C-alpha cells in the first residue's frame, strides 16, 4: 500500500529552560542551563541535591483546585504540553473529524509522586487502608493519554508507550506509523515525566546513575566531557501534532516539517548499560534511515541521546561513526541534555522538538559544559560545543535510548510539498 506523508502541525513543551515552545527554543539557542538546587523536597541527606526542575511552576496557573487533586504532576505536565500543541496546530471539530484524531502519550514511570504519598501514608498509619480514590487513576502511566483525549474529544487510537527513557520517542514513532497507514488523520503524541522527588533521586543515586556534582550543579550535565559523572535528572514534557499531509494542507495548517522515518532496536546486552560498541544504537539509526529512504549523507545534524553517563557517551559516538563513515565528520552533533538535563520518558519528544526547530531554522543548539576532551571519544566529531551554529540542515536524526536496552531513532526533514 502507498504510505501517507506525515507532517508536524503543532508543538508544545514545558521544560526546565522554558515553559512554552518559543521560550524553550530561545533558551536552547542561548545555551541556557536548567540545573539548580532541588526545591521540591529536603535533599540534605541525599547524595545528589540538584536537578533540572521546571521553573516558576504553579499548577493553579493551569488547573482549577479540583482538577489539581486528580492529576499527578506528570499528567499536569502532559496536559500543558498537549494543550499548547493542539492550540498551535489549529486542529478542532470544525476542520477535522475528531473520531479520526488519536492520542499516544508516554511516561517512563508515571505517577511516582502519587505512589510515594499514598504508600507512605498507609505505611505510617494504623494499618487501615485509607487510600485516595484517585490513587490508581493518578498513578498509571496511560492516564495522561486518557485525560488529553477526554479534554478534546479525540476518539482515535489512544494509549501509552513505555520504554523507559525511549518512551516518548516510541510514542512519536507509533503515531507516525498510525497516520501514514491511514489509521488516523492526526495524532497528538509525546510524553511527560515528574521524577524529581525522594524516590526518583534516591533510586537513581542507588544506581550511581546521576551526577553528584553538588558544589557546581550548573556543570553537572556535561555530555562527552572526560569528567562527566552521570546525568542530571529533569522533569517536564512535550508534544507533537502529527498529521497526514494532505489533510493538513487542505485545512491550511502551518507545517513545521516532515517526519520521514523511525527506527527501533534492542541492545539485548544489559539491564542498564548500553552495548559497549553501540550496536543497538547503530541498528536503530540504520533502520530509521532505511525507513526514510535516505542515505547517511542526507543527514546534516544528529541530536544525540548524550546523557553525560560514562558508558553511554562512549558507545553512541562509536555507533555514529560506524553508520555514517566519513560523513560522520561533516555532521553537526549535539546533546541538548547538557541544558535541560534528562527528562527520562519525556526526553525523546523534547529533544525531537529541538531537532525539528533546528531543521526549520537551520540552527544547531550547542552542547554546553565541555571542559576536557575524553580520549575514549572520537574528538574529530563536531559536537557543537559552546555555542549555537547556523548551517543548512536538510534532514536531522534524533536518538533516545532507555534502560532495558530500548533504542529509538527519528528522522525529521524540511517540508517540501
mmCIF file of C-alpha atoms in Angstrom:
data_model
loop_
_atom_site.group_PDB
_atom_site.id
_atom_site.type_symbol
_atom_site.label_atom_id
_atom_site.label_comp_id
_atom_site.label_asym_id
_atom_site.label_seq_id
_atom_site.Cartn_x
_atom_site.Cartn_y
_atom_site.Cartn_z
ATOM 1 C CA UNK A 1 0.000 0.000 0.000
ATOM 2 C CA UNK A 2 1.023 3.587 -0.531
ATOM 3 C CA UNK A 3 2.054 5.206 2.737
ATOM 4 C CA UNK A 4 0.790 8.691 3.504
ATOM 5 C CA UNK A 5 3.190 11.532 4.233
ATOM 6 C CA UNK A 6 3.220 12.776 7.827
ATOM 7 C CA UNK A 7 3.868 16.387 8.826
ATOM 8 C CA UNK A 8 4.142 18.229 12.129
ATOM 9 C CA UNK A 9 1.490 20.913 12.578
ATOM 10 C CA UNK A 10 1.678 21.602 16.315
ATOM 11 C CA UNK A 11 4.273 21.666 19.104
ATOM 12 C CA UNK A 12 4.021 22.010 22.873
ATOM 13 C CA UNK A 13 6.572 21.910 25.677
ATOM 14 C CA UNK A 14 7.150 22.587 29.342
ATOM 15 C CA UNK A 15 10.830 22.183 30.212
ATOM 16 C CA UNK A 16 13.478 23.176 32.764
ATOM 17 C CA UNK A 17 14.635 26.017 30.475
ATOM 18 C CA UNK A 18 11.318 27.243 29.071
ATOM 19 C CA UNK A 19 7.626 26.639 29.774
ATOM 20 C CA UNK A 20 6.470 27.066 26.168
ATOM 21 C CA UNK A 21 7.975 26.045 22.838
ATOM 22 C CA UNK A 22 9.113 29.588 21.894
ATOM 23 C CA UNK A 23 10.715 30.101 25.315
ATOM 24 C CA UNK A 24 12.372 26.665 25.131
ATOM 25 C CA UNK A 25 13.790 27.306 21.645
ATOM 26 C CA UNK A 26 15.212 30.712 22.563
ATOM 27 C CA UNK A 27 16.823 29.197 25.668
ATOM 28 C CA UNK A 28 18.355 26.395 23.598
ATOM 29 C CA UNK A 29 19.900 28.856 21.170
ATOM 30 C CA UNK A 30 21.367 30.872 24.061
ATOM 31 C CA UNK A 31 22.762 27.779 25.751
ATOM 32 C CA UNK A 32 20.746 28.288 28.945
ATOM 33 C CA UNK A 33 21.263 25.901 31.827
ATOM 34 C CA UNK A 34 18.333 24.358 33.720
ATOM 35 C CA UNK A 35 20.242 22.836 36.642
ATOM 36 C CA UNK A 36 19.829 24.214 40.180
ATOM 37 C CA UNK A 37 19.347 23.088 43.765
ATOM 38 C CA UNK A 38 16.224 20.980 44.235
ATOM 39 C CA UNK A 39 13.239 22.853 45.685
ATOM 40 C CA UNK A 40 10.661 20.032 45.768
ATOM 41 C CA UNK A 41 11.932 18.269 48.915
ATOM 42 C CA UNK A 42 14.625 18.371 51.617
ATOM 43 C CA UNK A 43 17.774 16.975 49.998
ATOM 44 C CA UNK A 44 20.121 17.317 52.976
ATOM 45 C CA UNK A 45 20.581 13.539 53.323
ATOM 46 C CA UNK A 46 20.792 12.773 49.591
ATOM 47 C CA UNK A 47 23.944 12.191 47.548
ATOM 48 C CA UNK A 48 22.541 14.457 44.825
ATOM 49 C CA UNK A 49 20.931 17.743 45.812
ATOM 50 C CA UNK A 50 20.269 19.331 42.417
ATOM 51 C CA UNK A 51 18.125 18.701 39.336
ATOM 52 C CA UNK A 52 16.604 20.361 36.291
ATOM 53 C CA UNK A 53 13.189 21.395 37.616
ATOM 54 C CA UNK A 54 10.527 23.294 35.697
ATOM 55 C CA UNK A 55 10.880 26.898 36.863
ATOM 56 C CA UNK A 56 8.102 29.055 38.305
ATOM 57 C CA UNK A 57 5.524 26.295 38.096
ATOM 58 C CA UNK A 58 2.219 26.713 39.929
ATOM 59 C CA UNK A 59 -0.493 24.211 38.964
ATOM 60 C CA UNK A 60 -3.178 26.777 39.815
ATOM 61 C CA UNK A 61 -1.998 28.788 36.811
ATOM 62 C CA UNK A 62 -3.223 25.946 34.597
ATOM 63 C CA UNK A 63 -5.872 23.962 36.501
ATOM 64 C CA UNK A 64 -8.631 24.590 38.996
ATOM 65 C CA UNK A 65 -8.184 23.225 42.508
ATOM 66 C CA UNK A 66 -10.480 20.252 41.924
ATOM 67 C CA UNK A 67 -8.525 19.098 38.881
ATOM 68 C CA UNK A 68 -5.162 19.511 40.612
ATOM 69 C CA UNK A 69 -6.321 16.844 43.081
ATOM 70 C CA UNK A 70 -6.983 14.462 40.164
ATOM 71 C CA UNK A 71 -3.696 14.863 38.271
ATOM 72 C CA UNK A 72 -0.248 13.680 39.269
ATOM 73 C CA UNK A 73 2.459 16.151 38.289
ATOM 74 C CA UNK A 74 3.487 14.072 35.255
ATOM 75 C CA UNK A 75 -0.083 14.268 33.918
ATOM 76 C CA UNK A 76 -0.210 18.011 34.612
ATOM 77 C CA UNK A 77 2.912 18.477 32.501
ATOM 78 C CA UNK A 78 1.385 16.266 29.810
ATOM 79 C CA UNK A 79 -1.860 18.217 29.647
ATOM 80 C CA UNK A 80 0.007 21.532 29.477
ATOM 81 C CA UNK A 81 2.279 20.404 26.636
ATOM 82 C CA UNK A 82 -0.610 18.815 24.732
ATOM 83 C CA UNK A 83 -2.720 21.945 25.149
ATOM 84 C CA UNK A 84 -0.016 24.101 23.573
ATOM 85 C CA UNK A 85 0.478 21.612 20.730
ATOM 86 C CA UNK A 86 -3.243 21.349 19.929
ATOM 87 C CA UNK A 87 -3.741 25.118 20.050
ATOM 88 C CA UNK A 88 -0.656 25.588 17.877
ATOM 89 C CA UNK A 89 -1.990 23.131 15.293
ATOM 90 C CA UNK A 90 -5.406 24.776 14.984
ATOM 91 C CA UNK A 91 -6.983 21.307 14.957
ATOM 92 C CA UNK A 92 -10.655 21.418 16.001
ATOM 93 C CA UNK A 93 -14.083 19.941 15.395
ATOM 94 C CA UNK A 94 -14.802 22.434 12.592
ATOM 95 C CA UNK A 95 -11.903 21.330 10.379
ATOM 96 C CA UNK A 96 -11.372 17.706 11.481
ATOM 97 C CA UNK A 97 -13.403 14.590 12.278
ATOM 98 C CA UNK A 98 -12.461 14.061 15.928
ATOM 99 C CA UNK A 99 -13.146 10.329 15.534
ATOM 100 C CA UNK A 100 -10.011 10.291 13.370
ATOM 101 C CA UNK A 101 -7.688 12.027 15.863
ATOM 102 C CA UNK A 102 -5.760 9.923 18.363
ATOM 103 C CA UNK A 103 -3.530 10.432 21.395
ATOM 104 C CA UNK A 104 -0.383 8.414 22.101
ATOM 105 C CA UNK A 105 1.242 9.810 25.228
ATOM 106 C CA UNK A 106 4.028 8.226 27.209
ATOM 107 C CA UNK A 107 5.760 8.222 30.538
ATOM 108 C CA UNK A 108 8.648 6.067 31.626
ATOM 109 C CA UNK A 109 7.441 5.926 35.228
ATOM 110 C CA UNK A 110 4.016 7.568 35.560
ATOM 111 C CA UNK A 111 2.672 8.958 38.806
ATOM 112 C CA UNK A 112 5.651 8.312 41.059
ATOM 113 C CA UNK A 113 4.863 11.134 43.495
ATOM 114 C CA UNK A 114 1.300 9.874 43.904
ATOM 115 C CA UNK A 115 2.633 6.389 44.668
ATOM 116 C CA UNK A 116 5.063 7.772 47.255
ATOM 117 C CA UNK A 117 2.372 9.806 49.026
ATOM 118 C CA UNK A 118 -0.232 7.047 49.155
ATOM 119 C CA UNK A 119 2.053 4.198 50.203
ATOM 120 C CA UNK A 120 3.856 6.394 52.755
ATOM 121 C CA UNK A 121 0.509 7.388 54.247
ATOM 122 C CA UNK A 122 -0.509 3.751 54.610
ATOM 123 C CA UNK A 123 2.879 2.651 55.981
ATOM 124 C CA UNK A 124 2.874 5.299 58.718
ATOM 125 C CA UNK A 125 -0.781 4.849 59.621
ATOM 126 C CA UNK A 126 -2.560 2.290 61.801
ATOM 127 C CA UNK A 127 -2.882 -0.279 59.035
ATOM 128 C CA UNK A 128 -6.342 0.824 57.940
ATOM 129 C CA UNK A 129 -6.372 1.094 54.123
ATOM 130 C CA UNK A 130 -7.416 4.737 53.712
ATOM 131 C CA UNK A 131 -6.335 5.305 50.113
ATOM 132 C CA UNK A 132 -7.328 8.264 47.982
ATOM 133 C CA UNK A 133 -9.913 7.198 45.371
ATOM 134 C CA UNK A 134 -7.730 8.926 42.779
ATOM 135 C CA UNK A 135 -4.647 6.862 43.762
ATOM 136 C CA UNK A 136 -4.731 4.381 40.892
ATOM 137 C CA UNK A 137 -6.015 6.775 38.178
ATOM 138 C CA UNK A 138 -3.359 9.338 39.141
ATOM 139 C CA UNK A 139 -0.535 6.798 39.131
ATOM 140 C CA UNK A 140 -0.981 4.736 35.971
ATOM 141 C CA UNK A 141 1.261 5.738 33.064
ATOM 142 C CA UNK A 142 -1.521 5.772 30.459
ATOM 143 C CA UNK A 143 -3.728 8.274 32.287
ATOM 144 C CA UNK A 144 -2.257 11.359 30.612
ATOM 145 C CA UNK A 145 -3.276 9.986 27.203
ATOM 146 C CA UNK A 146 -6.767 9.418 28.576
ATOM 147 C CA UNK A 147 -7.070 12.920 30.039
ATOM 148 C CA UNK A 148 -5.910 14.525 26.779
ATOM 149 C CA UNK A 149 -8.445 12.592 24.718
ATOM 150 C CA UNK A 150 -11.244 13.420 27.183
ATOM 151 C CA UNK A 151 -10.413 17.136 27.143
ATOM 152 C CA UNK A 152 -10.544 17.446 23.360
ATOM 153 C CA UNK A 153 -12.937 14.666 22.406
ATOM 154 C CA UNK A 154 -10.316 12.826 20.357
ATOM 155 C CA UNK A 155 -11.688 9.319 19.753
ATOM 156 C CA UNK A 156 -8.933 7.797 17.614
ATOM 157 C CA UNK A 157 -6.223 5.387 18.839
ATOM 158 C CA UNK A 158 -5.415 6.091 22.481
ATOM 159 C CA UNK A 159 -2.669 4.506 24.563
ATOM 160 C CA UNK A 160 0.682 4.976 26.280
ATOM 161 C CA UNK A 161 4.093 3.711 25.250
ATOM 162 C CA UNK A 162 6.513 2.678 27.991
ATOM 163 C CA UNK A 163 10.149 2.004 27.140
ATOM 164 C CA UNK A 164 11.977 3.829 29.943
ATOM 165 C CA UNK A 165 13.807 6.879 28.599
ATOM 166 C CA UNK A 166 12.877 5.995 24.992
ATOM 167 C CA UNK A 167 9.150 6.183 25.790
ATOM 168 C CA UNK A 168 8.183 9.461 24.138
ATOM 169 C CA UNK A 169 10.329 8.757 21.078
ATOM 170 C CA UNK A 170 8.399 5.492 20.804
ATOM 171 C CA UNK A 171 5.143 7.437 21.057
ATOM 172 C CA UNK A 172 6.183 9.618 18.102
ATOM 173 C CA UNK A 173 7.159 6.588 16.020
ATOM 174 C CA UNK A 174 3.898 4.804 16.823
ATOM 175 C CA UNK A 175 1.902 7.924 15.949
ATOM 176 C CA UNK A 176 3.874 8.333 12.711
ATOM 177 C CA UNK A 177 3.047 4.764 11.722
ATOM 178 C CA UNK A 178 -0.670 5.053 12.547
ATOM 179 C CA UNK A 179 -1.015 8.224 10.497
ATOM 180 C CA UNK A 180 0.936 7.031 7.471
ATOM 181 C CA UNK A 181 -1.043 3.770 7.471
ATOM 182 C CA UNK A 182 -4.282 5.761 7.376
ATOM 183 C CA UNK A 183 -5.442 4.674 10.846
ATOM 184 C CA UNK A 184 -5.867 8.326 11.902
ATOM 185 C CA UNK A 185 -5.675 11.731 10.212
ATOM 186 C CA UNK A 186 -3.802 13.217 13.169
ATOM 187 C CA UNK A 187 -2.346 12.081 16.481
ATOM 188 C CA UNK A 188 -1.250 14.116 19.487
ATOM 189 C CA UNK A 189 1.912 12.320 20.562
ATOM 190 C CA UNK A 190 4.537 12.934 23.197
ATOM 191 C CA UNK A 191 5.340 12.278 26.800
ATOM 192 C CA UNK A 192 5.925 13.729 30.233
ATOM 193 C CA UNK A 193 7.723 12.850 33.440
ATOM 194 C CA UNK A 194 7.905 14.129 37.028
ATOM 195 C CA UNK A 195 10.682 12.174 38.770
ATOM 196 C CA UNK A 196 12.215 14.930 40.902
ATOM 197 C CA UNK A 197 11.173 13.510 44.275
ATOM 198 C CA UNK A 198 12.684 11.430 47.072
ATOM 199 C CA UNK A 199 12.210 8.067 45.354
ATOM 200 C CA UNK A 200 13.326 9.271 41.935
ATOM 201 C CA UNK A 201 16.519 10.925 43.115
ATOM 202 C CA UNK A 202 17.235 8.283 45.762
ATOM 203 C CA UNK A 203 16.668 5.447 43.325
ATOM 204 C CA UNK A 204 18.993 6.853 40.676
ATOM 205 C CA UNK A 205 21.552 7.653 43.388
ATOM 206 C CA UNK A 206 21.500 3.999 44.436
ATOM 207 C CA UNK A 207 22.358 3.063 40.831
ATOM 208 C CA UNK A 208 25.168 5.654 40.662
ATOM 209 C CA UNK A 209 23.436 6.959 37.515
ATOM 210 C CA UNK A 210 23.129 10.674 38.294
ATOM 211 C CA UNK A 211 25.713 13.371 38.870
ATOM 212 C CA UNK A 212 26.709 14.224 42.427
ATOM 213 C CA UNK A 213 28.422 17.493 41.495
ATOM 214 C CA UNK A 214 26.619 19.376 44.285
ATOM 215 C CA UNK A 215 29.326 22.017 44.546
ATOM 216 C CA UNK A 216 28.710 23.097 40.946
ATOM 217 C CA UNK A 217 25.288 21.903 39.717
ATOM 218 C CA UNK A 218 25.358 24.074 36.604
ATOM 219 C CA UNK A 219 28.145 21.897 35.201
ATOM 220 C CA UNK A 220 26.640 18.593 36.342
ATOM 221 C CA UNK A 221 25.383 17.655 32.893
ATOM 222 C CA UNK A 222 28.483 17.590 30.707
ATOM 223 C CA UNK A 223 27.973 15.187 27.776
ATOM 224 C CA UNK A 224 31.115 13.853 26.102
ATOM 225 C CA UNK A 225 33.366 15.521 28.694
ATOM 226 C CA UNK A 226 36.125 13.439 30.259
ATOM 227 C CA UNK A 227 34.979 14.253 33.807
ATOM 228 C CA UNK A 228 31.253 13.516 33.403
ATOM 229 C CA UNK A 229 29.809 11.622 36.359
ATOM 230 C CA UNK A 230 26.215 10.848 35.386
ATOM 231 C CA UNK A 231 23.103 12.571 34.118
ATOM 232 C CA UNK A 232 21.132 15.352 35.780
ATOM 233 C CA UNK A 233 17.544 14.330 36.409
ATOM 234 C CA UNK A 234 14.920 16.600 34.875
ATOM 235 C CA UNK A 235 11.161 16.992 34.571
ATOM 236 C CA UNK A 236 8.579 18.288 32.111
ATOM 237 C CA UNK A 237 7.239 17.109 28.791
ATOM 238 C CA UNK A 238 6.476 17.845 25.185
ATOM 239 C CA UNK A 239 4.052 17.073 22.411
ATOM 240 C CA UNK A 240 3.712 16.905 18.625
ATOM 241 C CA UNK A 241 0.630 17.015 16.467
ATOM 242 C CA UNK A 242 1.483 14.599 13.669
ATOM 243 C CA UNK A 243 -0.912 14.934 10.766
ATOM 244 C CA UNK A 244 -1.494 13.391 7.367
ATOM 245 C CA UNK A 245 -0.015 15.854 4.874
ATOM 246 C CA UNK A 246 -2.999 16.210 2.535
ATOM 247 C CA UNK A 247 -5.345 16.787 5.481
ATOM 248 C CA UNK A 248 -3.019 19.450 6.879
ATOM 249 C CA UNK A 249 -2.636 21.230 3.542
ATOM 250 C CA UNK A 250 -6.367 21.122 2.865
ATOM 251 C CA UNK A 251 -7.198 22.870 6.132
ATOM 252 C CA UNK A 252 -4.383 25.412 5.659
ATOM 253 C CA UNK A 253 -2.346 24.287 8.658
ATOM 254 C CA UNK A 254 1.083 25.670 9.492
ATOM 255 C CA UNK A 255 3.673 22.952 8.816
ATOM 256 C CA UNK A 256 6.924 22.832 10.809
ATOM 257 C CA UNK A 257 8.463 19.951 8.908
ATOM 258 C CA UNK A 258 8.012 16.328 7.945
ATOM 259 C CA UNK A 259 8.657 13.148 9.906
ATOM 260 C CA UNK A 260 10.039 10.629 7.434
ATOM 261 C CA UNK A 261 11.477 7.716 9.397
ATOM 262 C CA UNK A 262 11.645 5.876 12.670
ATOM 263 C CA UNK A 263 13.910 3.042 13.766
ATOM 264 C CA UNK A 264 13.705 0.774 16.807
ATOM 265 C CA UNK A 265 16.081 -1.809 18.232
ATOM 266 C CA UNK A 266 17.193 -3.600 21.376
ATOM 267 C CA UNK A 267 20.711 -3.767 22.765
ATOM 268 C CA UNK A 268 19.993 -7.276 24.138
ATOM 269 C CA UNK A 269 23.032 -6.661 26.305
ATOM 270 C CA UNK A 270 22.450 -5.419 29.876
ATOM 271 C CA UNK A 271 19.686 -4.132 32.111
ATOM 272 C CA UNK A 272 21.065 -0.583 32.340
ATOM 273 C CA UNK A 273 24.321 -0.353 30.359
ATOM 274 C CA UNK A 274 24.452 0.189 26.597
ATOM 275 C CA UNK A 275 26.148 -2.230 24.238
ATOM 276 C CA UNK A 276 29.813 -1.163 24.517
ATOM 277 C CA UNK A 277 30.155 -0.749 20.746
ATOM 278 C CA UNK A 278 26.759 0.958 20.430
ATOM 279 C CA UNK A 279 25.375 -1.857 18.287
ATOM 280 C CA UNK A 280 21.752 -1.276 19.292
ATOM 281 C CA UNK A 281 22.109 2.450 18.612
ATOM 282 C CA UNK A 282 23.653 1.653 15.226
ATOM 283 C CA UNK A 283 20.690 -0.589 14.352
ATOM 284 C CA UNK A 284 18.020 1.931 15.343
ATOM 285 C CA UNK A 285 19.702 4.709 13.334
ATOM 286 C CA UNK A 286 20.231 2.385 10.333
ATOM 287 C CA UNK A 287 16.589 1.319 10.427
ATOM 288 C CA UNK A 288 15.419 4.939 10.647
ATOM 289 C CA UNK A 289 17.452 5.795 7.533
ATOM 290 C CA UNK A 290 16.062 2.784 5.680
ATOM 291 C CA UNK A 291 12.532 3.665 6.747
ATOM 292 C CA UNK A 292 13.004 7.218 5.465
ATOM 293 C CA UNK A 293 14.586 6.071 2.208
ATOM 294 C CA UNK A 294 17.606 8.270 2.913
ATOM 295 C CA UNK A 295 21.359 7.734 2.695
ATOM 296 C CA UNK A 296 23.735 8.632 5.550
ATOM 297 C CA UNK A 297 24.998 11.656 3.593
ATOM 298 C CA UNK A 298 21.443 13.082 3.502
ATOM 299 C CA UNK A 299 21.633 13.795 7.253
ATOM 300 C CA UNK A 300 23.219 17.058 8.418
ATOM 301 C CA UNK A 301 22.535 17.018 12.177
ATOM 302 C CA UNK A 302 22.254 14.439 14.951
ATOM 303 C CA UNK A 303 20.740 15.272 18.344
ATOM 304 C CA UNK A 304 22.268 12.518 20.457
ATOM 305 C CA UNK A 305 20.917 10.728 23.484
ATOM 306 C CA UNK A 306 24.066 12.175 25.106
ATOM 307 C CA UNK A 307 23.167 11.781 28.761
ATOM 308 C CA UNK A 308 26.559 12.544 30.361
ATOM 309 C CA UNK A 309 26.993 8.974 31.613
ATOM 310 C CA UNK A 310 30.436 7.333 31.493
ATOM 311 C CA UNK A 311 29.475 4.415 29.207
ATOM 312 C CA UNK A 312 26.675 5.849 27.094
ATOM 313 C CA UNK A 313 28.670 8.829 25.880
ATOM 314 C CA UNK A 314 31.336 6.479 24.508
ATOM 315 C CA UNK A 315 29.013 3.975 22.835
ATOM 316 C CA UNK A 316 26.820 6.425 20.891
ATOM 317 C CA UNK A 317 29.624 8.221 19.001
ATOM 318 C CA UNK A 318 31.021 4.791 18.042
ATOM 319 C CA UNK A 319 27.635 3.928 16.544
ATOM 320 C CA UNK A 320 27.515 7.220 14.650
ATOM 321 C CA UNK A 321 30.946 6.665 13.111
ATOM 322 C CA UNK A 322 30.083 3.046 12.245
ATOM 323 C CA UNK A 323 26.894 4.093 10.420
ATOM 324 C CA UNK A 324 27.920 7.368 8.819
ATOM 325 C CA UNK A 325 31.543 6.585 7.982
ATOM 326 C CA UNK A 326 33.459 9.614 6.670
ATOM 327 C CA UNK A 327 30.224 11.638 6.601
ATOM 328 C CA UNK A 328 30.141 11.446 10.422
ATOM 329 C CA UNK A 329 32.775 14.202 10.478
ATOM 330 C CA UNK A 330 30.517 16.506 8.443
ATOM 331 C CA UNK A 331 27.597 16.155 10.875
ATOM 332 C CA UNK A 332 26.717 18.782 13.456
ATOM 333 C CA UNK A 333 26.178 16.692 16.587
ATOM 334 C CA UNK A 334 24.827 17.950 19.905
ATOM 335 C CA UNK A 335 23.277 16.978 23.214
ATOM 336 C CA UNK A 336 20.514 19.277 24.429
ATOM 337 C CA UNK A 337 20.530 17.328 27.715
ATOM 338 C CA UNK A 338 23.526 19.481 28.598
ATOM 339 C CA UNK A 339 20.935 22.255 29.078
ATOM 340 C CA UNK A 340 17.682 20.508 30.027
ATOM 341 C CA UNK A 341 19.003 17.562 31.978
ATOM 342 C CA UNK A 342 17.417 14.170 31.330
ATOM 343 C CA UNK A 343 13.604 14.174 31.281
ATOM 344 C CA UNK A 344 13.516 10.348 31.248
ATOM 345 C CA UNK A 345 10.272 9.340 29.480
ATOM 346 C CA UNK A 346 9.783 12.922 28.306
ATOM 347 C CA UNK A 347 13.288 13.251 26.848
ATOM 348 C CA UNK A 348 12.663 11.882 23.360
ATOM 349 C CA UNK A 349 9.901 14.287 22.398
ATOM 350 C CA UNK A 350 11.512 17.354 23.994
ATOM 351 C CA UNK A 351 14.682 16.610 22.039
ATOM 352 C CA UNK A 352 12.677 15.914 18.873
ATOM 353 C CA UNK A 353 11.192 19.415 19.212
ATOM 354 C CA UNK A 354 14.722 20.830 19.403
ATOM 355 C CA UNK A 355 15.713 18.766 16.367
ATOM 356 C CA UNK A 356 12.697 19.820 14.301
ATOM 357 C CA UNK A 357 13.242 23.505 15.084
ATOM 358 C CA UNK A 358 16.920 23.097 14.199
ATOM 359 C CA UNK A 359 15.814 21.807 10.781
ATOM 360 C CA UNK A 360 13.253 24.560 10.350
ATOM 361 C CA UNK A 361 15.571 27.413 11.306
ATOM 362 C CA UNK A 362 18.954 25.996 10.178
ATOM 363 C CA UNK A 363 20.408 26.458 13.667
ATOM 364 C CA UNK A 364 22.081 23.735 15.753
ATOM 365 C CA UNK A 365 21.782 24.403 19.509
ATOM 366 C CA UNK A 366 25.027 23.926 21.426
ATOM 367 C CA UNK A 367 26.349 21.250 23.722
ATOM 368 C CA UNK A 368 27.332 23.215 26.825
ATOM 369 C CA UNK A 369 29.612 22.301 29.739
ATOM 370 C CA UNK A 370 32.509 20.877 27.763
ATOM 371 C CA UNK A 371 35.846 21.329 29.505
ATOM 372 C CA UNK A 372 38.111 18.377 28.754
ATOM 373 C CA UNK A 373 38.215 16.004 25.770
ATOM 374 C CA UNK A 374 37.765 12.318 26.558
ATOM 375 C CA UNK A 375 40.407 10.216 24.777
ATOM 376 C CA UNK A 376 37.902 7.353 24.514
ATOM 377 C CA UNK A 377 35.601 9.508 22.336
ATOM 378 C CA UNK A 378 36.374 10.396 18.722
ATOM 379 C CA UNK A 379 37.045 14.100 19.173
ATOM 380 C CA UNK A 380 37.249 14.706 15.432
ATOM 381 C CA UNK A 381 33.450 14.654 15.536
ATOM 382 C CA UNK A 382 31.781 18.066 15.716
ATOM 383 C CA UNK A 383 29.798 18.124 18.982
ATOM 384 C CA UNK A 384 28.813 21.819 18.599
ATOM 385 C CA UNK A 385 30.490 22.668 21.871
ATOM 386 C CA UNK A 386 29.916 26.051 23.446
ATOM 387 C CA UNK A 387 27.590 27.993 21.166
ATOM 388 C CA UNK A 388 24.817 27.517 18.611
ATOM 389 C CA UNK A 389 25.787 27.266 14.966
ATOM 390 C CA UNK A 390 23.984 28.299 11.797
ATOM 391 C CA UNK A 391 24.180 25.835 8.931
ATOM 392 C CA UNK A 392 21.926 24.282 6.322
ATOM 393 C CA UNK A 393 20.019 21.333 7.757
ATOM 394 C CA UNK A 394 18.105 19.327 5.170
ATOM 395 C CA UNK A 395 17.323 16.432 7.492
ATOM 396 C CA UNK A 396 18.243 15.518 11.052
ATOM 397 C CA UNK A 397 18.213 12.444 13.245
ATOM 398 C CA UNK A 398 17.496 12.305 16.969
ATOM 399 C CA UNK A 399 18.310 9.372 19.265
ATOM 400 C CA UNK A 400 16.724 8.247 22.516
ATOM 401 C CA UNK A 401 17.757 5.152 24.477
ATOM 402 C CA UNK A 402 16.310 3.577 27.625
ATOM 403 C CA UNK A 403 17.096 1.156 30.437
ATOM 404 C CA UNK A 404 16.340 -2.355 29.237
ATOM 405 C CA UNK A 405 18.237 -1.687 26.028
ATOM 406 C CA UNK A 406 15.411 0.112 24.212
ATOM 407 C CA UNK A 407 16.586 2.292 21.312
ATOM 408 C CA UNK A 408 14.586 4.708 19.169
ATOM 409 C CA UNK A 409 15.770 6.967 16.337
ATOM 410 C CA UNK A 410 13.666 9.527 14.470
ATOM 411 C CA UNK A 411 14.348 11.413 11.240
ATOM 412 C CA UNK A 412 12.831 14.829 10.566
ATOM 413 C CA UNK A 413 13.311 16.908 7.441
ATOM 414 C CA UNK A 414 12.292 20.152 5.822
ATOM 415 C CA UNK A 415 8.818 20.058 4.306
ATOM 416 C CA UNK A 416 8.578 20.385 0.546
ATOM 417 C CA UNK A 417 5.116 19.773 -0.847
#
